[in-house]
Short mmCIF file of C-alpha atoms in Angstrom, two decimals:
data_model
loop_
_atom_site.label_atom_id
_atom_site.label_comp_id
_atom_site.label_asym_id
_atom_site.label_seq_id
_atom_site.Cartn_x
_atom_site.Cartn_y
_atom_site.Cartn_z
CA MET A 240 -23.71 -17.57 75.21
CA VAL A 241 -20.16 -16.74 73.91
CA ILE A 242 -19.05 -13.64 72.20
CA ALA A 243 -15.87 -13.38 70.33
CA GLY A 244 -14.70 -9.84 70.31
CA ALA A 245 -15.17 -6.96 72.45
CA GLY A 246 -15.45 -4.34 70.11
CA PRO A 247 -18.82 -2.26 69.48
CA THR A 248 -20.58 -5.05 67.87
CA GLY A 249 -19.77 -7.76 70.42
CA LEU A 250 -20.56 -5.47 73.29
CA MET A 251 -23.75 -4.35 72.09
CA LEU A 252 -24.61 -7.83 71.44
CA ALA A 253 -23.87 -8.74 74.90
CA CYS A 254 -26.20 -5.71 76.28
CA GLU A 255 -28.91 -6.76 74.36
CA LEU A 256 -28.62 -10.53 75.36
CA ARG A 257 -28.48 -9.42 79.15
CA LEU A 258 -31.51 -7.22 78.74
CA ALA A 259 -33.17 -10.46 77.80
CA GLY A 260 -31.74 -12.17 80.81
CA VAL A 261 -29.19 -14.49 79.04
CA ASP A 262 -26.15 -15.24 80.48
CA VAL A 263 -23.02 -13.84 78.56
CA THR A 264 -19.12 -14.16 78.24
CA VAL A 265 -17.26 -11.96 75.93
CA VAL A 266 -13.73 -13.17 75.48
CA ASP A 267 -11.06 -11.10 73.08
CA ARG A 268 -7.49 -11.98 72.29
CA LEU A 269 -6.02 -8.40 73.11
CA ALA A 270 -4.84 -8.08 76.89
CA ARG A 271 -6.86 -4.74 77.04
CA ARG A 272 -8.02 -1.96 74.92
CA THR A 273 -5.34 -0.55 72.68
CA GLY A 274 -6.95 3.19 72.25
CA GLU A 275 -7.21 2.63 68.51
CA SER A 276 -9.99 4.28 66.89
CA ARG A 277 -10.89 3.51 63.37
CA ALA A 278 -14.16 4.66 63.50
CA GLY A 279 -15.00 8.05 64.31
CA GLY A 280 -19.01 8.67 64.34
CA MET A 281 -22.56 7.41 64.61
CA HIS A 282 -25.11 7.99 62.49
CA CYS A 283 -29.04 8.56 63.16
CA ARG A 284 -30.12 5.04 63.10
CA THR A 285 -27.20 4.04 65.54
CA LEU A 286 -28.45 7.00 67.81
CA GLU A 287 -32.03 5.75 68.02
CA VAL A 288 -31.10 2.26 68.84
CA LEU A 289 -29.37 3.63 71.79
CA ASP A 290 -32.32 5.72 72.63
CA GLN A 291 -34.43 2.53 72.37
CA ARG A 292 -32.47 1.26 75.09
CA GLY A 293 -32.12 4.44 77.34
CA VAL A 294 -28.37 4.77 76.98
CA LEU A 295 -28.10 7.41 74.53
CA ASP A 296 -27.50 10.39 76.87
CA ARG A 297 -24.08 8.91 77.72
CA PHE A 298 -22.79 8.86 74.27
CA LEU A 299 -24.09 12.36 73.35
CA ALA A 300 -22.15 14.06 76.25
CA ALA A 301 -18.85 12.24 75.19
CA GLY A 302 -19.30 13.37 71.37
CA GLU A 303 -20.38 16.29 69.44
CA LEU A 304 -23.15 16.52 67.00
CA THR A 305 -22.17 17.73 63.41
CA PRO A 306 -24.62 19.33 60.80
CA VAL A 307 -23.21 17.40 57.78
CA GLY A 308 -22.01 14.01 56.73
CA HIS A 309 -20.74 13.00 53.43
CA PHE A 310 -21.02 10.84 50.27
CA SER A 311 -17.08 9.99 49.34
CA GLY A 312 -16.20 13.44 50.30
CA LEU A 313 -19.16 15.24 48.78
CA MET A 314 -21.18 16.94 51.63
CA LEU A 315 -24.75 15.86 52.40
CA ASP A 316 -27.32 17.78 54.24
CA PHE A 317 -28.72 15.81 57.29
CA ASP A 318 -31.16 18.43 58.94
CA GLY A 319 -34.03 17.21 56.93
CA LEU A 320 -33.96 13.58 58.23
CA GLU A 321 -37.08 12.42 59.69
CA SER A 322 -35.79 11.64 63.37
CA ARG A 323 -35.40 12.93 66.49
CA HIS A 324 -31.67 12.25 66.16
CA PRO A 325 -31.12 13.64 62.56
CA LEU A 326 -27.14 14.77 63.05
CA PRO A 327 -24.37 12.44 63.01
CA LEU A 328 -22.54 12.07 66.18
CA THR A 329 -18.62 12.66 66.00
CA ILE A 330 -17.01 10.25 68.60
CA LEU A 331 -14.21 8.14 68.73
CA GLN A 332 -14.49 4.36 68.65
CA SER A 333 -12.06 3.88 71.74
CA THR A 334 -15.02 6.04 73.47
CA VAL A 335 -17.76 4.03 72.23
CA GLU A 336 -16.21 0.98 73.38
CA ARG A 337 -15.61 2.56 76.92
CA LEU A 338 -19.38 3.50 77.01
CA LEU A 339 -20.21 0.29 76.12
CA GLU A 340 -18.06 -1.86 78.41
CA GLU A 341 -19.31 0.35 81.26
CA TRP A 342 -22.98 -0.56 80.23
CA ALA A 343 -22.27 -4.05 79.78
CA THR A 344 -20.44 -4.41 83.22
CA ASP A 345 -23.69 -2.88 84.70
CA LEU A 346 -25.71 -5.46 83.22
CA GLY A 347 -23.57 -8.08 84.38
CA VAL A 348 -21.38 -9.28 81.22
CA ARG A 349 -18.41 -11.30 81.92
CA LEU A 350 -15.50 -10.06 79.95
CA ARG A 351 -12.27 -12.21 79.58
CA TRP A 352 -9.10 -10.38 77.98
CA SER A 353 -5.99 -12.06 76.67
CA ALA A 354 -8.50 -15.02 75.65
CA GLU A 355 -7.80 -16.06 72.04
CA VAL A 356 -10.33 -18.68 70.40
CA VAL A 357 -8.56 -21.43 68.96
CA ASP A 358 -10.79 -24.24 68.39
CA VAL A 359 -14.75 -24.69 67.70
CA GLN A 360 -16.77 -27.91 67.92
CA GLN A 361 -20.33 -27.99 67.42
CA HIS A 362 -22.74 -30.30 68.97
CA GLU A 363 -26.23 -31.08 68.85
CA ASP A 364 -27.22 -28.93 71.66
CA GLY A 365 -24.31 -26.30 71.94
CA VAL A 366 -20.90 -25.53 70.81
CA THR A 367 -17.35 -25.84 72.81
CA VAL A 368 -15.05 -23.02 72.53
CA GLY A 369 -11.55 -23.71 72.70
CA LEU A 370 -9.30 -20.68 74.10
CA ARG A 371 -5.70 -19.85 74.46
CA THR A 372 -4.61 -17.73 77.36
CA PRO A 373 -0.99 -16.68 77.73
CA GLY A 374 0.83 -18.22 80.93
CA THR A 375 -2.31 -20.18 82.15
CA ALA A 376 -4.10 -23.28 81.10
CA SER A 377 -7.57 -22.44 79.79
CA ALA A 378 -10.44 -24.51 80.09
CA PRO A 379 -12.77 -24.37 76.94
CA LEU A 380 -16.12 -22.94 77.30
CA ARG A 381 -19.29 -24.48 76.45
CA ALA A 382 -22.46 -22.58 75.45
CA ARG A 383 -25.76 -22.61 73.50
CA TYR A 384 -24.29 -20.53 70.79
CA LEU A 385 -21.11 -18.90 69.73
CA VAL A 386 -21.19 -15.44 68.19
CA GLY A 387 -18.14 -14.31 66.06
CA CYS A 388 -17.76 -10.75 66.28
CA ASP A 389 -13.88 -10.54 65.89
CA GLY A 390 -13.10 -8.44 63.13
CA GLY A 391 -12.19 -8.95 59.32
CA ARG A 392 -9.85 -11.50 60.07
CA SER A 393 -12.35 -13.36 62.24
CA THR A 394 -11.25 -16.61 63.46
CA VAL A 395 -14.57 -17.72 64.43
CA ARG A 396 -15.44 -17.48 60.54
CA ARG A 397 -12.43 -19.64 59.61
CA LEU A 398 -13.08 -22.41 62.10
CA ALA A 399 -16.94 -22.32 61.30
CA GLY A 400 -15.87 -23.00 57.50
CA ILE A 401 -18.08 -19.80 56.33
CA ALA A 402 -16.60 -18.31 52.82
CA PHE A 403 -15.66 -14.84 52.80
CA PRO A 404 -15.98 -13.95 48.96
CA GLY A 405 -15.67 -10.08 47.76
CA THR A 406 -13.22 -8.06 46.00
CA PRO A 407 -9.39 -7.47 46.94
CA ALA A 408 -7.65 -4.23 47.94
CA THR A 409 -6.42 -1.91 45.09
CA MET A 410 -4.96 0.81 47.26
CA THR A 411 -3.58 1.55 50.50
CA ALA A 412 -4.54 4.31 52.98
CA MET A 413 -2.58 5.06 56.05
CA ILE A 414 -4.26 6.66 59.09
CA GLY A 415 -3.13 7.65 62.43
CA ASP A 416 -4.12 10.20 65.26
CA VAL A 417 -1.34 12.81 65.41
CA GLU A 418 -0.77 16.33 66.64
CA LEU A 419 -0.43 18.69 63.66
CA PRO A 420 1.01 22.06 64.78
CA ASP A 421 1.69 23.74 61.64
CA LEU A 422 -1.28 22.92 59.86
CA PRO A 423 -2.99 26.15 58.29
CA GLU A 424 -6.20 27.35 59.74
CA GLU A 425 -8.06 27.68 56.31
CA TYR A 426 -7.36 24.00 55.85
CA VAL A 427 -10.31 22.08 54.32
CA TRP A 428 -10.97 18.65 55.90
CA ALA A 429 -10.18 16.80 52.61
CA ARG A 430 -8.08 17.49 49.63
CA ARG A 431 -7.56 15.68 46.38
CA CYS A 432 -4.22 15.56 44.53
CA ALA A 433 -2.77 14.23 41.37
CA THR A 434 -1.81 11.02 43.01
CA GLY A 435 -4.16 10.44 45.85
CA GLU A 436 -5.70 12.26 48.62
CA TYR A 437 -5.26 13.14 52.18
CA SER A 438 -7.32 14.43 55.11
CA ALA A 439 -6.85 15.85 58.49
CA ILE A 440 -9.89 15.77 60.75
CA PRO A 441 -9.94 17.29 64.16
CA PHE A 442 -11.63 15.22 66.85
CA GLU A 443 -10.15 16.59 69.88
CA PRO A 444 -8.23 19.82 70.86
CA GLY A 445 -4.83 19.55 69.13
CA TRP A 446 -5.52 16.18 67.84
CA TYR A 447 -6.10 15.17 64.11
CA ARG A 448 -6.90 12.43 62.42
CA VAL A 449 -4.79 11.86 59.32
CA ILE A 450 -5.65 9.59 56.40
CA THR A 451 -3.43 9.44 53.27
CA SER A 452 -4.33 7.41 50.55
CA ASP A 453 -2.07 5.90 47.89
CA TYR A 454 -3.63 4.30 44.83
CA ASP A 455 -2.64 1.18 42.77
CA ARG A 456 -0.25 -0.01 45.66
CA VAL A 457 -1.26 -2.58 47.95
CA ALA A 458 0.59 -2.82 51.30
CA ASP A 459 1.12 -6.50 52.75
CA ARG A 460 -1.26 -6.46 55.48
CA ASP A 461 1.03 -8.25 57.52
CA ASP A 462 3.90 -5.53 57.43
CA PRO A 463 3.55 -3.17 60.52
CA ALA A 464 2.44 0.43 59.86
CA THR A 465 4.97 3.14 61.37
CA PHE A 466 4.71 6.75 61.98
CA GLU A 467 7.39 7.45 59.43
CA GLN A 468 5.25 5.76 56.74
CA LEU A 469 2.32 8.03 57.45
CA ARG A 470 4.69 11.26 57.48
CA GLN A 471 6.23 10.42 54.23
CA SER A 472 2.86 9.63 52.77
CA LEU A 473 1.70 12.90 53.84
CA ILE A 474 4.74 14.59 52.55
CA LYS A 475 4.05 12.81 48.93
CA LEU A 476 0.81 14.06 48.96
CA ALA A 477 0.78 17.38 50.58
CA GLY A 478 4.40 18.54 50.16
CA THR A 479 4.98 18.88 53.90
CA ASP A 480 4.23 16.78 57.10
CA HIS A 481 2.42 19.98 58.87
CA GLY A 482 4.91 19.43 61.89
CA MET A 483 3.38 15.80 62.62
CA ARG A 484 4.04 14.65 65.99
CA ASN A 485 3.32 12.39 69.07
CA PRO A 486 1.43 9.75 67.21
CA ARG A 487 -1.19 7.96 69.43
CA TRP A 488 -1.63 5.16 66.95
CA ILE A 489 -0.91 4.44 63.27
CA SER A 490 -2.79 1.64 60.98
CA ARG A 491 -3.68 1.12 57.51
CA PHE A 492 -6.64 0.08 55.44
CA GLY A 493 -7.84 -0.55 51.85
CA ASP A 494 -10.69 -0.70 49.50
CA ALA A 495 -11.01 -4.90 49.71
CA ALA A 496 -14.77 -5.58 49.91
CA ARG A 497 -16.22 -8.97 51.09
CA GLN A 498 -19.03 -10.61 53.14
CA ALA A 499 -19.79 -13.79 54.91
CA ALA A 500 -21.45 -16.12 52.43
CA ARG A 501 -23.87 -16.71 55.30
CA TYR A 502 -24.22 -15.10 58.71
CA ARG A 503 -24.90 -18.39 60.36
CA ALA A 504 -23.60 -21.74 60.33
CA GLY A 505 -25.52 -24.06 63.00
CA ARG A 506 -24.82 -22.68 66.56
CA VAL A 507 -22.06 -20.41 65.05
CA LEU A 508 -23.00 -16.54 63.91
CA LEU A 509 -21.50 -13.78 62.62
CA ALA A 510 -21.77 -9.94 62.98
CA GLY A 511 -19.68 -7.06 62.30
CA ASP A 512 -16.47 -6.79 60.74
CA ALA A 513 -16.77 -10.61 60.91
CA ALA A 514 -19.48 -10.95 58.53
CA HIS A 515 -18.58 -8.03 56.11
CA ILE A 516 -15.55 -5.59 55.38
CA HIS A 517 -15.33 -2.34 53.21
CA PHE A 518 -14.07 0.88 52.46
CA PRO A 519 -14.37 2.95 55.62
CA ALA A 520 -16.53 5.45 53.27
CA GLY A 521 -19.30 7.70 54.66
CA GLY A 522 -18.96 6.02 58.49
CA GLN A 523 -21.11 2.90 58.09
CA GLY A 524 -18.94 0.08 59.66
CA LEU A 525 -19.51 0.71 63.28
CA ASN A 526 -23.10 1.23 62.37
CA THR A 527 -23.77 -1.34 60.78
CA GLY A 528 -22.10 -4.02 63.06
CA VAL A 529 -24.31 -2.31 66.28
CA GLN A 530 -27.16 -2.61 64.02
CA ASP A 531 -26.62 -6.42 63.26
CA ALA A 532 -26.22 -6.75 66.92
CA VAL A 533 -29.51 -5.33 67.67
CA ASN A 534 -31.28 -7.67 65.09
CA LEU A 535 -29.54 -10.75 66.35
CA GLY A 536 -29.52 -10.17 70.26
CA TRP A 537 -33.41 -10.64 70.75
CA LYS A 538 -33.81 -13.60 68.37
CA LEU A 539 -30.97 -15.42 70.15
CA ALA A 540 -32.39 -14.86 73.26
CA SER A 541 -35.93 -15.73 72.00
CA VAL A 542 -34.25 -19.05 70.93
CA VAL A 543 -32.29 -19.56 74.16
CA HIS A 544 -35.00 -19.17 76.40
CA GLY A 545 -37.15 -21.57 74.36
CA HIS A 546 -39.70 -19.14 72.94
CA ALA A 547 -39.14 -19.63 69.40
CA PRO A 548 -37.71 -22.22 67.29
CA GLN A 549 -34.11 -22.22 65.83
CA ASP A 550 -35.42 -21.39 62.54
CA LEU A 551 -36.07 -17.75 63.80
CA LEU A 552 -32.14 -17.14 63.59
CA ASP A 553 -32.18 -17.90 59.91
CA THR A 554 -34.31 -14.57 59.64
CA TYR A 555 -30.89 -12.82 60.95
CA HIS A 556 -29.08 -13.71 57.69
CA ALA A 557 -32.32 -13.14 55.45
CA GLU A 558 -32.33 -9.50 56.89
CA ARG A 559 -28.85 -8.50 57.43
CA HIS A 560 -27.38 -10.03 54.60
CA PRO A 561 -28.85 -7.70 52.01
CA VAL A 562 -28.18 -4.54 54.30
CA GLY A 563 -24.46 -5.69 54.28
CA GLU A 564 -24.22 -6.40 50.52
CA ARG A 565 -25.70 -2.61 50.29
CA VAL A 566 -23.12 -1.57 52.19
CA LEU A 567 -20.49 -3.03 50.19
CA GLN A 568 -21.91 -1.85 47.11
CA ASN A 569 -22.01 1.96 47.96
CA THR A 570 -18.58 1.88 49.57
CA ARG A 571 -17.31 0.61 46.37
CA ALA A 572 -18.98 3.66 44.84
CA GLN A 573 -17.34 6.07 47.05
CA ALA A 574 -14.13 4.35 46.67
CA ALA A 575 -14.25 4.63 42.75
CA LEU A 576 -15.32 8.51 43.19
CA THR A 577 -11.99 8.87 45.60
CA ARG A 578 -9.63 7.94 42.60
CA PRO A 579 -7.17 10.57 41.05
CA GLY A 580 -7.32 11.52 37.47
CA ALA A 581 -9.16 13.75 35.08
CA GLN A 582 -12.06 11.22 34.41
CA THR A 583 -12.96 10.84 38.12
CA ASP A 584 -12.65 14.61 38.47
CA ALA A 585 -15.30 15.18 36.11
CA LEU A 586 -17.41 12.33 37.71
CA ARG A 587 -17.41 13.77 40.54
CA GLU A 588 -18.27 17.35 39.56
CA VAL A 589 -21.28 15.89 37.71
CA PHE A 590 -22.07 13.65 41.04
CA ALA A 591 -21.65 17.15 43.21
CA SER A 592 -24.46 18.89 40.89
CA LEU A 593 -27.00 16.31 41.44
CA LEU A 594 -26.73 16.59 45.29
CA VAL A 595 -28.17 19.76 45.21
CA TYR A 596 -31.30 18.26 44.53
CA ASP A 597 -33.26 17.30 47.55
CA ASP A 598 -34.38 13.81 46.31
CA VAL A 599 -30.69 12.99 45.58
CA ASN A 600 -29.53 13.96 48.92
CA ARG A 601 -32.40 12.38 50.61
CA ARG A 602 -31.51 8.85 48.98
CA LEU A 603 -28.14 8.84 49.71
CA ARG A 604 -28.63 10.34 53.00
CA ASP A 605 -31.11 7.82 54.39
CA MET A 606 -29.03 5.01 52.59
CA LEU A 607 -25.58 6.15 54.70
CA THR A 608 -27.74 6.15 58.04
CA ALA A 609 -29.92 2.73 57.45
CA VAL A 610 -32.97 4.66 58.35
CA ASP A 611 -34.81 3.60 54.98
CA ILE A 612 -34.08 -0.42 55.93
CA ARG A 613 -37.32 -2.36 55.46
CA TYR A 614 -37.19 -5.92 56.55
CA PRO A 615 -39.46 -8.34 54.48
CA VAL A 616 -41.95 -9.04 57.37
CA GLY A 617 -44.86 -10.40 55.41
CA ASP A 618 -47.13 -7.59 56.16
CA ARG A 619 -48.26 -4.91 53.49
CA HIS A 620 -48.95 -2.15 55.71
CA PRO A 621 -46.34 1.07 54.63
CA LEU A 622 -45.01 0.70 58.15
CA ALA A 623 -44.58 -2.94 58.37
CA GLY A 624 -40.54 -3.86 58.09
CA ARG A 625 -39.50 -0.36 58.67
CA ARG A 626 -38.03 1.17 61.89
CA VAL A 627 -40.80 2.51 63.90
CA PRO A 628 -41.07 6.46 63.79
CA ASP A 629 -40.42 8.18 67.44
CA ALA A 630 -43.92 9.45 67.88
CA GLY A 631 -45.12 11.21 71.11
CA LEU A 632 -47.61 9.40 72.81
CA LYS A 633 -50.18 9.79 75.75
CA THR A 634 -50.73 7.19 78.18
CA SER A 635 -52.47 6.68 81.51
CA ASP A 636 -49.20 6.76 83.26
CA GLY A 637 -48.23 10.37 81.35
CA ALA A 638 -46.52 11.43 78.05
CA THR A 639 -43.83 9.11 76.66
CA ARG A 640 -42.37 8.19 73.20
CA VAL A 641 -42.73 5.23 70.95
CA HIS A 642 -38.72 4.46 71.33
CA ALA A 643 -39.10 4.87 74.91
CA LEU A 644 -41.34 1.96 75.17
CA LEU A 645 -38.57 -0.31 73.80
CA HIS A 646 -35.88 0.33 77.05
CA ALA A 647 -36.77 -3.22 78.22
CA ALA A 648 -35.70 -4.74 74.94
CA ARG A 649 -38.96 -6.27 74.89
CA PRO A 650 -41.76 -6.67 71.98
CA VAL A 651 -44.59 -4.02 72.21
CA LEU A 652 -48.25 -4.31 70.99
CA LEU A 653 -48.96 -0.35 70.69
CA ASP A 654 -52.97 0.05 70.71
CA LEU A 655 -53.58 3.66 69.54
CA ARG A 656 -57.47 2.87 69.26
CA GLY A 657 -58.37 1.33 72.52
CA ASN A 658 -59.22 -1.90 70.88
CA ALA A 659 -59.92 -4.33 73.71
CA ALA A 660 -59.77 -7.32 70.88
CA LEU A 661 -55.86 -6.62 70.60
CA GLY A 662 -55.00 -7.21 74.14
CA ALA A 663 -57.06 -10.38 73.89
CA ALA A 664 -55.67 -11.60 70.90
CA ALA A 665 -52.07 -11.13 72.61
CA ARG A 666 -52.68 -12.81 75.74
CA ASP A 667 -51.21 -15.73 75.12
CA TRP A 668 -47.75 -14.05 74.56
CA ALA A 669 -48.28 -11.96 78.00
CA ASP A 670 -44.75 -13.45 78.84
CA ARG A 671 -42.96 -12.04 75.97
CA VAL A 672 -44.91 -9.20 74.65
CA ASP A 673 -45.66 -5.72 76.31
CA VAL A 674 -49.35 -4.54 75.57
CA VAL A 675 -49.32 -0.71 75.61
CA GLU A 676 -52.58 1.48 75.15
CA ALA A 677 -51.88 4.96 74.18
CA ARG A 678 -53.08 7.80 72.22
CA CYS A 679 -51.15 9.77 69.47
CA GLU A 680 -51.96 13.51 68.43
CA ASP A 681 -50.10 13.14 65.06
CA ALA A 682 -52.37 12.94 62.32
CA TYR A 683 -49.37 11.73 60.07
CA TRP A 684 -46.34 9.71 60.50
CA ALA A 685 -42.85 10.61 58.60
CA VAL A 686 -41.50 7.74 57.15
CA PRO A 687 -37.65 8.00 55.47
CA SER A 688 -37.59 7.45 51.77
CA HIS A 689 -41.44 7.38 51.84
CA ASP A 690 -44.23 9.50 51.80
CA GLU A 691 -45.99 10.44 54.77
CA VAL A 692 -48.41 7.77 56.40
CA ARG A 693 -51.49 8.33 58.44
CA ALA A 694 -50.83 7.28 62.24
CA PRO A 695 -51.59 3.50 62.43
CA GLY A 696 -54.46 2.18 64.47
CA ALA A 697 -52.01 -0.37 66.26
CA LEU A 698 -48.42 -1.50 65.70
CA LEU A 699 -46.61 -4.66 66.83
CA ILE A 700 -43.13 -3.55 67.72
CA ARG A 701 -39.92 -6.09 67.61
CA PRO A 702 -37.52 -5.29 70.25
CA ASP A 703 -35.22 -3.87 67.36
CA GLY A 704 -37.56 -1.18 66.83
CA HIS A 705 -38.81 -2.45 63.38
CA VAL A 706 -42.55 -3.05 62.77
CA ALA A 707 -43.88 -6.91 62.52
CA TRP A 708 -47.62 -5.82 61.97
CA ALA A 709 -49.75 -2.79 61.65
CA ALA A 710 -53.02 -1.72 61.15
CA GLY A 711 -54.50 1.47 59.76
CA PRO A 712 -56.36 4.16 61.77
CA ASP A 713 -59.83 3.06 60.10
CA ASP A 714 -58.96 -0.57 60.03
CA ALA A 715 -60.69 -3.13 62.11
CA ALA A 716 -57.77 -4.94 63.50
CA ASP A 717 -57.10 -8.03 61.77
CA THR A 718 -56.49 -10.07 65.06
CA ALA A 719 -55.91 -13.21 63.26
CA ALA A 720 -52.89 -12.07 61.06
CA LEU A 721 -51.90 -10.37 64.60
CA ARG A 722 -51.55 -13.67 66.07
CA THR A 723 -49.99 -15.02 63.14
CA ALA A 724 -47.17 -12.11 63.32
CA LEU A 725 -46.74 -12.83 67.06
CA ALA A 726 -46.41 -16.65 66.42
CA THR A 727 -43.88 -15.77 63.79
CA TRP A 728 -41.48 -13.46 65.46
CA PHE A 729 -41.93 -14.75 69.49
CA GLY A 730 -42.88 -18.20 69.28
CA PRO A 731 -46.10 -20.00 69.58
CA PRO A 732 -48.80 -19.16 72.12
CA ARG A 733 -48.69 -20.17 75.88
CA PRO A 734 -52.34 -20.16 77.15
CA GLY A 735 -52.46 -19.14 80.74
CA VAL A 736 -49.18 -17.50 80.94
CA ARG A 737 -47.99 -14.23 82.94
CA ARG A 738 -45.41 -11.77 81.92
CA ALA A 739 -42.11 -12.70 83.09
CA GLY A 740 -39.60 -10.64 84.73
CA ARG A 741 -36.40 -9.60 83.23
CA ALA A 742 -32.69 -10.15 84.20
CA GLU A 743 -31.75 -7.28 86.50
CA PRO A 744 -28.02 -5.81 86.06
CA GLY A 745 -25.33 -7.37 87.79
CA GLY A 746 -27.17 -10.61 87.85
CA LYS A 747 -25.90 -14.30 87.47
CA CYS A 748 -23.57 -14.32 84.19
CA GLY A 749 -21.66 -17.05 82.53
CA ALA A 750 -21.70 -18.83 79.26
CA GLU A 751 -25.07 -19.86 78.43
#
């Protein structure tokens, strides 16, 4: 398997594939990481995903939990979110990438820097990826599949002939991490003014992320962004540069919103910014990309191992394209709410008055964090298609949690009523699905953007943590429906199989 792009999406996908025993090579055109950190946080659902893989602690140790988030700068309360990890984690993208790279290296992922994708040729049984490496001859890589995680200007997307429709930029924002020694102590993190807005967000002691927004002007995206441009932009908006100095990096962005017309073209797939770009409002970009990777990884692995047919990959587009579309729509709305002017000021005032209502706050909070996503899995149980709640469990081995059962990135059939028929029904998938018998003392499970539901009698949980099939607490489990779900998501039955082992970290790794 070849992944283009060593950002958060590409690295997370590489880790998912390695957990499933797939050989992975990640290529990136950069010589090494630049330290640039456009994203600055992780939301609840991404924290849950990392918890599902048993690596969350290393990210929590490197960041800081914050009690609030925002919708276009209007504060939202996250305390009531139905999760073990309700609060956003403030953490720089560069730190996220470092931690993911360390994990990927432990798992045996091969990373190749200064390797730019210049050609993609698809064949009946694979894809050939042409590379350009400065100063040396670079042989093409042959792989079963190629995934473009190479950003908004994705070369893989262009070479695969995938359209990228959407709306163009209408404004220009400057961004940079700098020191601001003269910033007043009473400073509020974001301020609107007559011609735009500006922010100074503290991420590390003495360092601030400065963002300035200049409306109705669109800069040439190929022009370099400079420290002086950022300084002059802040002076224009704030009347001072607050002693700005020592820039770590400077960049710019706009409010263009585009989405790949399809996330799959044969043996080429897209994820993260290569599949969708948008105004960076509400901290959704990195999170959406990581969740793309977790949706795609187990499906690719299942197809590569021959467990499931290639049609399973079509569910990646079917499930994640609507999610990306929703992100584009809510960030367009947030961009509209940031524009200067009396009309927008009035709209923000009305909007802010609505956020005091719990239902409104909950609706926006659940959307931004993606905990309310429900995939169309074909089962009518209220938990079907949703991310599984992290309920406490008791097994013969002791106390555990639902999300802890997913550390190996394998499907789990969770039997909460001691129904021997369930294990018998899943016996022909023993090499792909773990059967766990447990007890749950909670009578009801909290479900975001939904009423509480009675604790189920059984669940079939996909590796990405979404429920593929469920039985009610008093229902006689429909084993025929269970077998249909098993076949739909994890391939046809194999009578007489045994549970297969998984690849150990540091094992053989190449282009699968």
